[in-house]
JSON list of C-alpha atoms in Angstrom, two decimals:
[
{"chain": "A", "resi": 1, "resn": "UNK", "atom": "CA", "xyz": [118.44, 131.75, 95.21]},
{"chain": "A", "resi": 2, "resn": "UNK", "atom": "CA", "xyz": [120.10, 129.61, 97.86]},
{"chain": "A", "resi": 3, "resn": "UNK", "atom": "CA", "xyz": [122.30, 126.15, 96.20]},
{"chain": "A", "resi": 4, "resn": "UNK", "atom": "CA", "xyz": [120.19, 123.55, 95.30]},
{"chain": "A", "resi": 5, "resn": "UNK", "atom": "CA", "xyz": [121.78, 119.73, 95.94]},
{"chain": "A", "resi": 6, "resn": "UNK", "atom": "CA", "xyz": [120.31, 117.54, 93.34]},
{"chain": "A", "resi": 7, "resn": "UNK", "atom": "CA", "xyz": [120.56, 113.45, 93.28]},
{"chain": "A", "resi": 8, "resn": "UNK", "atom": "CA", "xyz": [120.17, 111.80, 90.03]},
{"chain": "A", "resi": 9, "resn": "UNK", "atom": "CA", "xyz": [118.57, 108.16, 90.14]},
{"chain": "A", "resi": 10, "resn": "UNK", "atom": "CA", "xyz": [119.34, 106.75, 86.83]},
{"chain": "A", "resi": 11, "resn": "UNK", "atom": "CA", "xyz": [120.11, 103.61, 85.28]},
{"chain": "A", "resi": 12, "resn": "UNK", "atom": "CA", "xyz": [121.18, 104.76, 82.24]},
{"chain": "A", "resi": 13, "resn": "UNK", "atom": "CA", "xyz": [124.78, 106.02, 82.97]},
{"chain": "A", "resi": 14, "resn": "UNK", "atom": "CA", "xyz": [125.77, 108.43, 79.43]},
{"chain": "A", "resi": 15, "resn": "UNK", "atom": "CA", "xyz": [122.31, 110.14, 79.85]},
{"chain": "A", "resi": 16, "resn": "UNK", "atom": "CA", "xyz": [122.44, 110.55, 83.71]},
{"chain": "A", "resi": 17, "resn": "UNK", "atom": "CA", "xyz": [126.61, 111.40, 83.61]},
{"chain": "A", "resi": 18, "resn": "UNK", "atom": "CA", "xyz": [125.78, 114.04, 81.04]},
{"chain": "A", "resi": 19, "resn": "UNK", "atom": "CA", "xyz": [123.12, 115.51, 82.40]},
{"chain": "A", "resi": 20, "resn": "UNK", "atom": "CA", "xyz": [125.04, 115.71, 85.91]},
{"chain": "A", "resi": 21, "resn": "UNK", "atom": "CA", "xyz": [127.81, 117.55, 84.27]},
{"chain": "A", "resi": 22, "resn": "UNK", "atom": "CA", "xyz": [125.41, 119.90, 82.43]},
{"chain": "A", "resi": 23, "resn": "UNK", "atom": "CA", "xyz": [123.60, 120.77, 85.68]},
{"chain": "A", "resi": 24, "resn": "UNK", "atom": "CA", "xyz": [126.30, 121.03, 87.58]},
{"chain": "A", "resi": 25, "resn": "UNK", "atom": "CA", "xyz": [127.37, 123.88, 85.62]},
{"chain": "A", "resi": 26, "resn": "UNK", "atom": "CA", "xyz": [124.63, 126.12, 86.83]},
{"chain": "A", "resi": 27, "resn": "UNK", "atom": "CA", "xyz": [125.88, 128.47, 89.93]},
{"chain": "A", "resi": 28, "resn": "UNK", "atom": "CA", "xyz": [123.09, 127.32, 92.20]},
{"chain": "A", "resi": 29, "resn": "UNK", "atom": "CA", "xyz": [122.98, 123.73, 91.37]},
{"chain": "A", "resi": 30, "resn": "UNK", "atom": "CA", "xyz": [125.68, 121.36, 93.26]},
{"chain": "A", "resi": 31, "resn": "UNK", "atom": "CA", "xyz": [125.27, 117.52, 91.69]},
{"chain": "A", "resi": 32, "resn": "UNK", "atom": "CA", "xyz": [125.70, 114.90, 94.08]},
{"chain": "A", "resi": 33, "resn": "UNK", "atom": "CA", "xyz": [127.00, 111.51, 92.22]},
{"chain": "A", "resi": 34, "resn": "UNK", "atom": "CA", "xyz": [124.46, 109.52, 90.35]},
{"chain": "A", "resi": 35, "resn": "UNK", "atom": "CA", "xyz": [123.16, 106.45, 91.41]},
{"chain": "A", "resi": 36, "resn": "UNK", "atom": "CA", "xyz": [121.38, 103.68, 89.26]},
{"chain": "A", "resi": 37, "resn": "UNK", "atom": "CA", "xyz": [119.05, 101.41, 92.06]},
{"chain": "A", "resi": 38, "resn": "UNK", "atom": "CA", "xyz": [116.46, 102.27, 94.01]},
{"chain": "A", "resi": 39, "resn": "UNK", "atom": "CA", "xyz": [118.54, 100.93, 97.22]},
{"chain": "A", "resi": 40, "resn": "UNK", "atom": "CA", "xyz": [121.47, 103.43, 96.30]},
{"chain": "A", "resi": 41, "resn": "UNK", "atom": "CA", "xyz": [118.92, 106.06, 96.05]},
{"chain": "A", "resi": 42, "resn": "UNK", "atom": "CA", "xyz": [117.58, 105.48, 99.25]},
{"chain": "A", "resi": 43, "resn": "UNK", "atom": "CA", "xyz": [121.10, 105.28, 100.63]},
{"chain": "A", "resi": 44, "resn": "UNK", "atom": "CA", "xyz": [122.33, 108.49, 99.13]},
{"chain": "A", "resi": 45, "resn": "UNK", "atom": "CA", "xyz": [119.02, 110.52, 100.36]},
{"chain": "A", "resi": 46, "resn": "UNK", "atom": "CA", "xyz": [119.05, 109.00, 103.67]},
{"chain": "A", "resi": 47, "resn": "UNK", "atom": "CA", "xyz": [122.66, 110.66, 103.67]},
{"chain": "A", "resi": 48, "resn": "UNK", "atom": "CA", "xyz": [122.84, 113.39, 101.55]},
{"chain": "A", "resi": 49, "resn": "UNK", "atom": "CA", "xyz": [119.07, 114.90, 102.23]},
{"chain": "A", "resi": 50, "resn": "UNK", "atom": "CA", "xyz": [119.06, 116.41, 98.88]},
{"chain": "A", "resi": 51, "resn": "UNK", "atom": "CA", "xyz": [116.50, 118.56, 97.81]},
{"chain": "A", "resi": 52, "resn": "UNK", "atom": "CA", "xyz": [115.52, 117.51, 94.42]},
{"chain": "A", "resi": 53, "resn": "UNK", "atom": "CA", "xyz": [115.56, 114.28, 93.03]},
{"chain": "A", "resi": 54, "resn": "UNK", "atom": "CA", "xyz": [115.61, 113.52, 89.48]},
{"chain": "A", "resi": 55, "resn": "UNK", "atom": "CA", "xyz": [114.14, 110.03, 89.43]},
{"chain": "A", "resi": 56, "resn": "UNK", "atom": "CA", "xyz": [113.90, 107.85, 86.33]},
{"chain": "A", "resi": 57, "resn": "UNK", "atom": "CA", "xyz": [110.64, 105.99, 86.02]},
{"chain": "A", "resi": 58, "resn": "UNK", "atom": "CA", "xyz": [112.18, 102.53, 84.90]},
{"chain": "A", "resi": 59, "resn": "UNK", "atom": "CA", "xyz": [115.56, 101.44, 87.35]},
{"chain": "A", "resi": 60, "resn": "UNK", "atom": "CA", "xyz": [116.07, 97.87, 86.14]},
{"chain": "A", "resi": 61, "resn": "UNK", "atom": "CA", "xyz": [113.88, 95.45, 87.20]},
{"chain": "A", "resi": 62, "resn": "UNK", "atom": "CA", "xyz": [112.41, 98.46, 89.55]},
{"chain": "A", "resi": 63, "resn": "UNK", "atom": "CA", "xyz": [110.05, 101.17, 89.30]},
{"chain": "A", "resi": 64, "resn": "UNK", "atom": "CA", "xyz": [110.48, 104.76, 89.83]},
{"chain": "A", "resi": 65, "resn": "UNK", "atom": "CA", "xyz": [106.88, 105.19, 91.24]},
{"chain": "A", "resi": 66, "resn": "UNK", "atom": "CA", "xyz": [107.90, 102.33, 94.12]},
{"chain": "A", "resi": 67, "resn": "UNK", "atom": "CA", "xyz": [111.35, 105.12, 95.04]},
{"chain": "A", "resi": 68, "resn": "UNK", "atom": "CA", "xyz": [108.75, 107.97, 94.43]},
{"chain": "A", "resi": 69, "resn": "UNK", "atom": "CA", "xyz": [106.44, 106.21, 97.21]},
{"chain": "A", "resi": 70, "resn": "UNK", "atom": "CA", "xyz": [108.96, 105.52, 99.49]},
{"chain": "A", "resi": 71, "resn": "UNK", "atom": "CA", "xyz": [110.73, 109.33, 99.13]},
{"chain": "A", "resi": 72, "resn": "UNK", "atom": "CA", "xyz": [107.67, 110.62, 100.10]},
{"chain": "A", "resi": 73, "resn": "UNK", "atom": "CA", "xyz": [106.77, 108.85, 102.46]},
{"chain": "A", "resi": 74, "resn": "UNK", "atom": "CA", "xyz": [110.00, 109.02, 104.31]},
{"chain": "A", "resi": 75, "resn": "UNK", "atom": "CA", "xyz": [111.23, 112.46, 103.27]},
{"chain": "A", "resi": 76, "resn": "UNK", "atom": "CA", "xyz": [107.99, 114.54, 102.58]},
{"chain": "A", "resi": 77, "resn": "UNK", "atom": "CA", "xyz": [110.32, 117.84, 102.31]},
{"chain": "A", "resi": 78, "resn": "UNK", "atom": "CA", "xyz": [112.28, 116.52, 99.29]},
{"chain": "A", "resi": 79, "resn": "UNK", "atom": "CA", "xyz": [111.06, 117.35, 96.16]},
{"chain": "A", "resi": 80, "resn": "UNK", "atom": "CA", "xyz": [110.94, 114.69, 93.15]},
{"chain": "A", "resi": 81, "resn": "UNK", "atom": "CA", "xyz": [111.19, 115.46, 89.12]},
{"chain": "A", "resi": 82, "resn": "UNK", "atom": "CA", "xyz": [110.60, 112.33, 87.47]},
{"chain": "A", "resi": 83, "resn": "UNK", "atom": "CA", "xyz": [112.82, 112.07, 84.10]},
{"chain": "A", "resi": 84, "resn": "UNK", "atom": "CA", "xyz": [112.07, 109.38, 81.91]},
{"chain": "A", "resi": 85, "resn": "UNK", "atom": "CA", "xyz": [111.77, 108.54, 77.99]},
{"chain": "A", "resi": 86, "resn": "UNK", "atom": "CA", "xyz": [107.91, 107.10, 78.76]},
{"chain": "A", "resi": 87, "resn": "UNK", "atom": "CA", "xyz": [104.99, 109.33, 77.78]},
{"chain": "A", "resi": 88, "resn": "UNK", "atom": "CA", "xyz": [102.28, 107.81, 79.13]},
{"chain": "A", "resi": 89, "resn": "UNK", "atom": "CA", "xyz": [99.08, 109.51, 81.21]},
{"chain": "A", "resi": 90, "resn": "UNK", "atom": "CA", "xyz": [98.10, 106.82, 83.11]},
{"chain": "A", "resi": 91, "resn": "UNK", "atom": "CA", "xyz": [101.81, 106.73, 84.91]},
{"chain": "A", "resi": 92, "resn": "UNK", "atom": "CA", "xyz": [102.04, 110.26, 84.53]},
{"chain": "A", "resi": 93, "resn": "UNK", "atom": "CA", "xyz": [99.13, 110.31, 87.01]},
{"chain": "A", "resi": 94, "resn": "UNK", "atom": "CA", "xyz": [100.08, 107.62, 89.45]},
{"chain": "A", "resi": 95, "resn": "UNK", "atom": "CA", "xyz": [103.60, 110.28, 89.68]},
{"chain": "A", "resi": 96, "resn": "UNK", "atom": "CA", "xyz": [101.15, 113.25, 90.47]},
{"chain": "A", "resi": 97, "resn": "UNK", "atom": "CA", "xyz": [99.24, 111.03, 92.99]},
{"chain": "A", "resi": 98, "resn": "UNK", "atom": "CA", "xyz": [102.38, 109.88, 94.42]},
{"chain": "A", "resi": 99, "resn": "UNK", "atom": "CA", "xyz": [103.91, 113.45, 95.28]},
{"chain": "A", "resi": 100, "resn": "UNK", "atom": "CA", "xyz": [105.67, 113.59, 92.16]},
{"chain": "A", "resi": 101, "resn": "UNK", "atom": "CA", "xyz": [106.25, 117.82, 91.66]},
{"chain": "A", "resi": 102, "resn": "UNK", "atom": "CA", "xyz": [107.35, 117.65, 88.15]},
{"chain": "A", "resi": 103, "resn": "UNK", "atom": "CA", "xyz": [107.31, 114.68, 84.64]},
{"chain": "A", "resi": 104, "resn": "UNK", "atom": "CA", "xyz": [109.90, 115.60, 82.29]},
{"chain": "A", "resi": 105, "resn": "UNK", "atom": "CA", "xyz": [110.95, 113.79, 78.99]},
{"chain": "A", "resi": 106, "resn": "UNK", "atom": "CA", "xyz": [114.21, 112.62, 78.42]},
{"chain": "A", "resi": 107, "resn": "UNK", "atom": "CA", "xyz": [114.34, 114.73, 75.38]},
{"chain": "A", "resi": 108, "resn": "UNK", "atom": "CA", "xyz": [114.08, 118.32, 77.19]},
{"chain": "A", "resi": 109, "resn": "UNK", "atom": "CA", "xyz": [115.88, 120.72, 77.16]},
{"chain": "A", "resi": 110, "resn": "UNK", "atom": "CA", "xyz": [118.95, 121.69, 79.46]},
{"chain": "A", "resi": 111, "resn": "UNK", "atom": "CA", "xyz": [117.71, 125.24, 79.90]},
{"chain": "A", "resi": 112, "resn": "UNK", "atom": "CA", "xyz": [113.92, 124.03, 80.21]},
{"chain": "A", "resi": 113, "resn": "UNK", "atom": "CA", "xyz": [115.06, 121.55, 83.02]},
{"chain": "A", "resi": 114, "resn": "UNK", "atom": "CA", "xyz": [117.02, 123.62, 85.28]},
{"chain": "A", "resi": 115, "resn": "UNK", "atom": "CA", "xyz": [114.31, 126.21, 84.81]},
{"chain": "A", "resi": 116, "resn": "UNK", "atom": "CA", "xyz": [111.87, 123.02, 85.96]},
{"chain": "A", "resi": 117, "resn": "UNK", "atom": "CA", "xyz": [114.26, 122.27, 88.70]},
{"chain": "A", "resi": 118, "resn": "UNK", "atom": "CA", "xyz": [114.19, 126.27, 90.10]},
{"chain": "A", "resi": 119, "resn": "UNK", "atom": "CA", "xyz": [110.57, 126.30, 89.66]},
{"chain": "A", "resi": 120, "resn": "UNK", "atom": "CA", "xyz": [110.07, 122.89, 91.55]},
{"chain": "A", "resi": 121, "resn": "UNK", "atom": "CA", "xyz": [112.49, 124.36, 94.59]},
{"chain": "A", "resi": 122, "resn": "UNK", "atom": "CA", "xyz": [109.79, 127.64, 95.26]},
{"chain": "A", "resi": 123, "resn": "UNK", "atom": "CA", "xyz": [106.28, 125.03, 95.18]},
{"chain": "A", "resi": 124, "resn": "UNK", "atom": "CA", "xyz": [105.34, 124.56, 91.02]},
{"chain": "A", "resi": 125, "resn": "UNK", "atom": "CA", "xyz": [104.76, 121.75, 89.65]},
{"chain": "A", "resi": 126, "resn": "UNK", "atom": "CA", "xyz": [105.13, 121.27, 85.74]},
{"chain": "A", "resi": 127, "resn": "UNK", "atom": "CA", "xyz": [104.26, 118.71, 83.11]},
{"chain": "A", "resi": 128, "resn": "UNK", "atom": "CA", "xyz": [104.48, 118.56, 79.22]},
{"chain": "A", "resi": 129, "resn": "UNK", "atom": "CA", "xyz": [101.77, 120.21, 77.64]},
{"chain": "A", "resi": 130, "resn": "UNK", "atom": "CA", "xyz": [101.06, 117.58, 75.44]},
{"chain": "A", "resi": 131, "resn": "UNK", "atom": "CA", "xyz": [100.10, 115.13, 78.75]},
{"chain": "A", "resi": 132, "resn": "UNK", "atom": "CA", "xyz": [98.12, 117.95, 80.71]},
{"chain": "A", "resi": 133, "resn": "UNK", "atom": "CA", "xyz": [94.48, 117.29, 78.97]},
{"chain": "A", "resi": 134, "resn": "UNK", "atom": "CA", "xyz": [95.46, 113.88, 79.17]},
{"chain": "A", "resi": 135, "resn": "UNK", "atom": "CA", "xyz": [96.56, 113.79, 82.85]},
{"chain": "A", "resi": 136, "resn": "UNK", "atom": "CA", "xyz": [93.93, 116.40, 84.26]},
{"chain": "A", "resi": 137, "resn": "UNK", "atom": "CA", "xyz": [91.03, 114.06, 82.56]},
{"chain": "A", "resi": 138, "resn": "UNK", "atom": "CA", "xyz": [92.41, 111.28, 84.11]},
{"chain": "A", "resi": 139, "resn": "UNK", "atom": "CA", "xyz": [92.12, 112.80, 87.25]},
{"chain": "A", "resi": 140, "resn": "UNK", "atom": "CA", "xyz": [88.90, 114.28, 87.19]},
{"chain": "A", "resi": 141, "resn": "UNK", "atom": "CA", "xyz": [87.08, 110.74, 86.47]},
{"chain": "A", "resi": 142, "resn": "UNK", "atom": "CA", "xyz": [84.72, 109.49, 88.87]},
{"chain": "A", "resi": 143, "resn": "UNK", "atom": "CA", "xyz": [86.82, 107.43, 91.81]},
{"chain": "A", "resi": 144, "resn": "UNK", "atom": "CA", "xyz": [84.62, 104.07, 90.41]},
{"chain": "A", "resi": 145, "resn": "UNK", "atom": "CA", "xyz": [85.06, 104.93, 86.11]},
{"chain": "A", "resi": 146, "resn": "UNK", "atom": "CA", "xyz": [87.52, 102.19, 85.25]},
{"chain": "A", "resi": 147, "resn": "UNK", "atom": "CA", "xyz": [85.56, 99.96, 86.74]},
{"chain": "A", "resi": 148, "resn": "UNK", "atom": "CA", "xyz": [82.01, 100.72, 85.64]},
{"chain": "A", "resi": 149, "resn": "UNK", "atom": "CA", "xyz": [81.97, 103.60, 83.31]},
{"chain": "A", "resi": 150, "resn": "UNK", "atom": "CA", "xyz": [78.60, 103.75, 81.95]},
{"chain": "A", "resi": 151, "resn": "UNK", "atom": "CA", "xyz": [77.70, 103.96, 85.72]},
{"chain": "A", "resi": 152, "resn": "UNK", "atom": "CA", "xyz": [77.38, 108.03, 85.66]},
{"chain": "A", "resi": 153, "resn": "UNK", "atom": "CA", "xyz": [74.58, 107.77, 82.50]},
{"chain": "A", "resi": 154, "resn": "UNK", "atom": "CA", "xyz": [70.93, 108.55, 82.91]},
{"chain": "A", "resi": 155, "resn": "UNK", "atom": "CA", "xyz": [68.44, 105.59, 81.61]},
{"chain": "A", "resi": 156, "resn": "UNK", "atom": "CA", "xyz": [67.95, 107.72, 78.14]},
{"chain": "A", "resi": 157, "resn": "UNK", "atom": "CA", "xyz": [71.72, 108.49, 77.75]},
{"chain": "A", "resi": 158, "resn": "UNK", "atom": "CA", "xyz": [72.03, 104.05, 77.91]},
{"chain": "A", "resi": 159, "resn": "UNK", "atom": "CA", "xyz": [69.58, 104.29, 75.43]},
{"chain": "A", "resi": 160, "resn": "UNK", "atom": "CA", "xyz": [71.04, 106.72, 72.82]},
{"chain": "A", "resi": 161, "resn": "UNK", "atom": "CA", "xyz": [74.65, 105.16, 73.47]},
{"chain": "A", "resi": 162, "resn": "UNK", "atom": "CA", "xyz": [72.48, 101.41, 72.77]},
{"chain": "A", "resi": 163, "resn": "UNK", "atom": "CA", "xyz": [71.55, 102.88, 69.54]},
{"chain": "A", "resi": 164, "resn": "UNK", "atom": "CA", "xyz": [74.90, 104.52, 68.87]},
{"chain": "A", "resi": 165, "resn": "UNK", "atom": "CA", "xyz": [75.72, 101.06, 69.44]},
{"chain": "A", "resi": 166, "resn": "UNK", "atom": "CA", "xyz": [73.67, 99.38, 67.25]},
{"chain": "A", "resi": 167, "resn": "UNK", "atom": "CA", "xyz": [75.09, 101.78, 64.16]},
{"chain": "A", "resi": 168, "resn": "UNK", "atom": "CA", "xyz": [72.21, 104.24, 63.71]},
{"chain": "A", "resi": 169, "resn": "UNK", "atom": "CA", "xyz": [72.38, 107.93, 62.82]},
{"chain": "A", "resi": 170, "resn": "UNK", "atom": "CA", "xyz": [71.47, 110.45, 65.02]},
{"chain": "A", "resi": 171, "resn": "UNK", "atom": "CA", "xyz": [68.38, 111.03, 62.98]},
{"chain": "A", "resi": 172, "resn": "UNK", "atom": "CA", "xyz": [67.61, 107.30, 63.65]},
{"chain": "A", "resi": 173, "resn": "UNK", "atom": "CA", "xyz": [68.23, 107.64, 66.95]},
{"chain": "A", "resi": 174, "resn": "UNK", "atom": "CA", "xyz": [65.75, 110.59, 67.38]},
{"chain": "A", "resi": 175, "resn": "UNK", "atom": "CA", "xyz": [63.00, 108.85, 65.43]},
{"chain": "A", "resi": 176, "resn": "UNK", "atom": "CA", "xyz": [63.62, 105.98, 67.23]},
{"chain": "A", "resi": 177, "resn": "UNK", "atom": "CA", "xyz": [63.22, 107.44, 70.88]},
{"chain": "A", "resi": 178, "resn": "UNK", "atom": "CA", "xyz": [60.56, 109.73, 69.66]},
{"chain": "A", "resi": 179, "resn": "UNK", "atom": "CA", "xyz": [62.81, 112.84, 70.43]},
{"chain": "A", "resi": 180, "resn": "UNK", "atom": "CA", "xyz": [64.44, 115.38, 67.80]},
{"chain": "A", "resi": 181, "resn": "UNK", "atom": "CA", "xyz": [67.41, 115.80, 66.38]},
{"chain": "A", "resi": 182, "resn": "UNK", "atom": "CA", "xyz": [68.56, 118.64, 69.06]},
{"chain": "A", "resi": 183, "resn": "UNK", "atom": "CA", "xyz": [68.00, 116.20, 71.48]},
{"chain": "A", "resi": 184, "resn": "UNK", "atom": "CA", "xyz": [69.90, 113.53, 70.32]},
{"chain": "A", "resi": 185, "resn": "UNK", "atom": "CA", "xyz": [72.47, 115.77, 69.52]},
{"chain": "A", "resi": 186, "resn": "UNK", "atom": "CA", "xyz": [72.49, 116.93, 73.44]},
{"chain": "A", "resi": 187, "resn": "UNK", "atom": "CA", "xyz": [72.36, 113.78, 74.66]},
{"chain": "A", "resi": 188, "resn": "UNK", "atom": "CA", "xyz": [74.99, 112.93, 72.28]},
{"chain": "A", "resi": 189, "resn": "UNK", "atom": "CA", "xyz": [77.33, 115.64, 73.52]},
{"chain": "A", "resi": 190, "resn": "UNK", "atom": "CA", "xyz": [76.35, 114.58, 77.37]},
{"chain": "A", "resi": 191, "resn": "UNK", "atom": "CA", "xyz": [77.53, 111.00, 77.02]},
{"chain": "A", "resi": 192, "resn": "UNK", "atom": "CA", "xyz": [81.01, 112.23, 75.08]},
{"chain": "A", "resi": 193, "resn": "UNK", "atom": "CA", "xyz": [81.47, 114.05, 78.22]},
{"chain": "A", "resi": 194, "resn": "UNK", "atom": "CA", "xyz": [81.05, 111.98, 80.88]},
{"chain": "A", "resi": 195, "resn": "UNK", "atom": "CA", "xyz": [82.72, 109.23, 79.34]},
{"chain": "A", "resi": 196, "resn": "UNK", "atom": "CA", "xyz": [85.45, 111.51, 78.74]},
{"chain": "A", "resi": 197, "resn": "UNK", "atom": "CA", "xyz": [85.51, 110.29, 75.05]},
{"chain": "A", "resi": 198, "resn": "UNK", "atom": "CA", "xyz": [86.23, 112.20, 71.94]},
{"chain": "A", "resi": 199, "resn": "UNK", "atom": "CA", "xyz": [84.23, 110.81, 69.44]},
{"chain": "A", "resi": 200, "resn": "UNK", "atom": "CA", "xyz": [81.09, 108.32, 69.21]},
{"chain": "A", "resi": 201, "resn": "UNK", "atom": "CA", "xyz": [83.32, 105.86, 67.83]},
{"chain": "A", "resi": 202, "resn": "UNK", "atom": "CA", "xyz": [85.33, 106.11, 70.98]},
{"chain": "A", "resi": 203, "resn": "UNK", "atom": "CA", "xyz": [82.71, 105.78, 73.25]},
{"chain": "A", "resi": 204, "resn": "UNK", "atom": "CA", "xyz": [80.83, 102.78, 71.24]},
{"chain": "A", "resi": 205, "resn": "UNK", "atom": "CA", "xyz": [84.58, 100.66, 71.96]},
{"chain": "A", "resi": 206, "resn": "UNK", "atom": "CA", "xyz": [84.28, 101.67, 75.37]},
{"chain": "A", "resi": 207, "resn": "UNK", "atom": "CA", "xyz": [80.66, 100.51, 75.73]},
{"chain": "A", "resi": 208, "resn": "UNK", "atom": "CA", "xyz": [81.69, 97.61, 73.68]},
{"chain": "A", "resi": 209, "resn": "UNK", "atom": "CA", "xyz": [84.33, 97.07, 76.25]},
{"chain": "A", "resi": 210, "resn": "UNK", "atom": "CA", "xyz": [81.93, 97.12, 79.02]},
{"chain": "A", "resi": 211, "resn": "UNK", "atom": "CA", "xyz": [79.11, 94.62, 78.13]},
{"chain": "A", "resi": 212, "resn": "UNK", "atom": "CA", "xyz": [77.17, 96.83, 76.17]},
{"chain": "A", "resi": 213, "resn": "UNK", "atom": "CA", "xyz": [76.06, 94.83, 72.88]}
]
């Protein structure tokens, strides 16, 4: 494999000094020096035209999705690893949206990151498998969900979740609605789904959440 040149955007200068030494023992890794702002990132790119980036997702007072947005948009070639002590989906997916190619916590390790890095060089893309379910249900939700969630529900899924709602069993909620149990278990099962919940106690808060009483 041809030398990589990697920039490290960091504002954190033990972690990102260390970690520039420890990459910059590989052979095919050359380190440029690390910057802590998103305006001396943008400087050193516009310069240096490396090819990854390993961006940091808080920079002070700035974000690393805002340097993400503007890498991309300016340098679509350059690839961007976002490094950062924050597990959290939802940013995790405004990365992937944003051209991110790879999330990485602080906490990995050296050999898992260059092999990240090498990987992110020849097209992959890699997350923690711990955020994947997470990030791919995320991204899989209708475009108007966070808005209006109970929008994708038939009339009779409303009514089971109502009843769900209200406390009752699902052999309340079959004698209720005049169905049986296998039916209220199905529907059941339907409206875990396409709320994209994981229990019914889940999906009565989000109901709750969304003017169902």
């Amino acid at each position: 494999m041809d030398s990589m040149l990697v920039l490290l955007v960091d504002d954190h200068p033990v972690f990102a000094e260390a970690l520039a030494t420890r990459l910059a023992a590989e052979p095919d890794i050359e380190v440029l020096p690390v910057v802590s702002d998103s305006a001396g990132a943008l400087a050193a790119i516009a310069r240096e035209q490396p090819d990854v980036v390993l961006l940091d997702l808080v920079l002070g007072e700035d974000s690393g999705l805002t340097v993400l947005e503007r890498i991309r948009a300016r340098y679509p070639a350059i690839k961007v690893v976002m490094v950062t002590a924050v597990e959290d989906p939802d940013q995790t997916v405004a990365a992937v949206r944003g051209g991110a190619a790879a999330w990485l916590p602080k906490s990995v390790g050296a050999e898992e990151l260059v092999r990240v890095l090498r990987g992110v060089v020849r097209g992959e893309a890699w997350m923690p498998p711990r955020l994947l379910a997470l990030v791919l249900d995320r991204l899989t939700r209708p475009p108007d969900f966070d808005r209006d969630p109970l929008a994708v529900l038939t009339d009779r899924e409303r009514e089971v979740l109502r009843c769900m709602v209200d406390g009752l069993s699902r052999a309340e909620i079959a004698a209720k609605l005049y169905v049986s149990t296998n039916t209220a278990r199905t529907h059941t099962q339907n409206i875990l789904t396409k709320l994209h919940c994981h229990s019914v106690l889940e999906a009565v808060s989000l109901a709750r959440r969304h003017g169902m009483r």
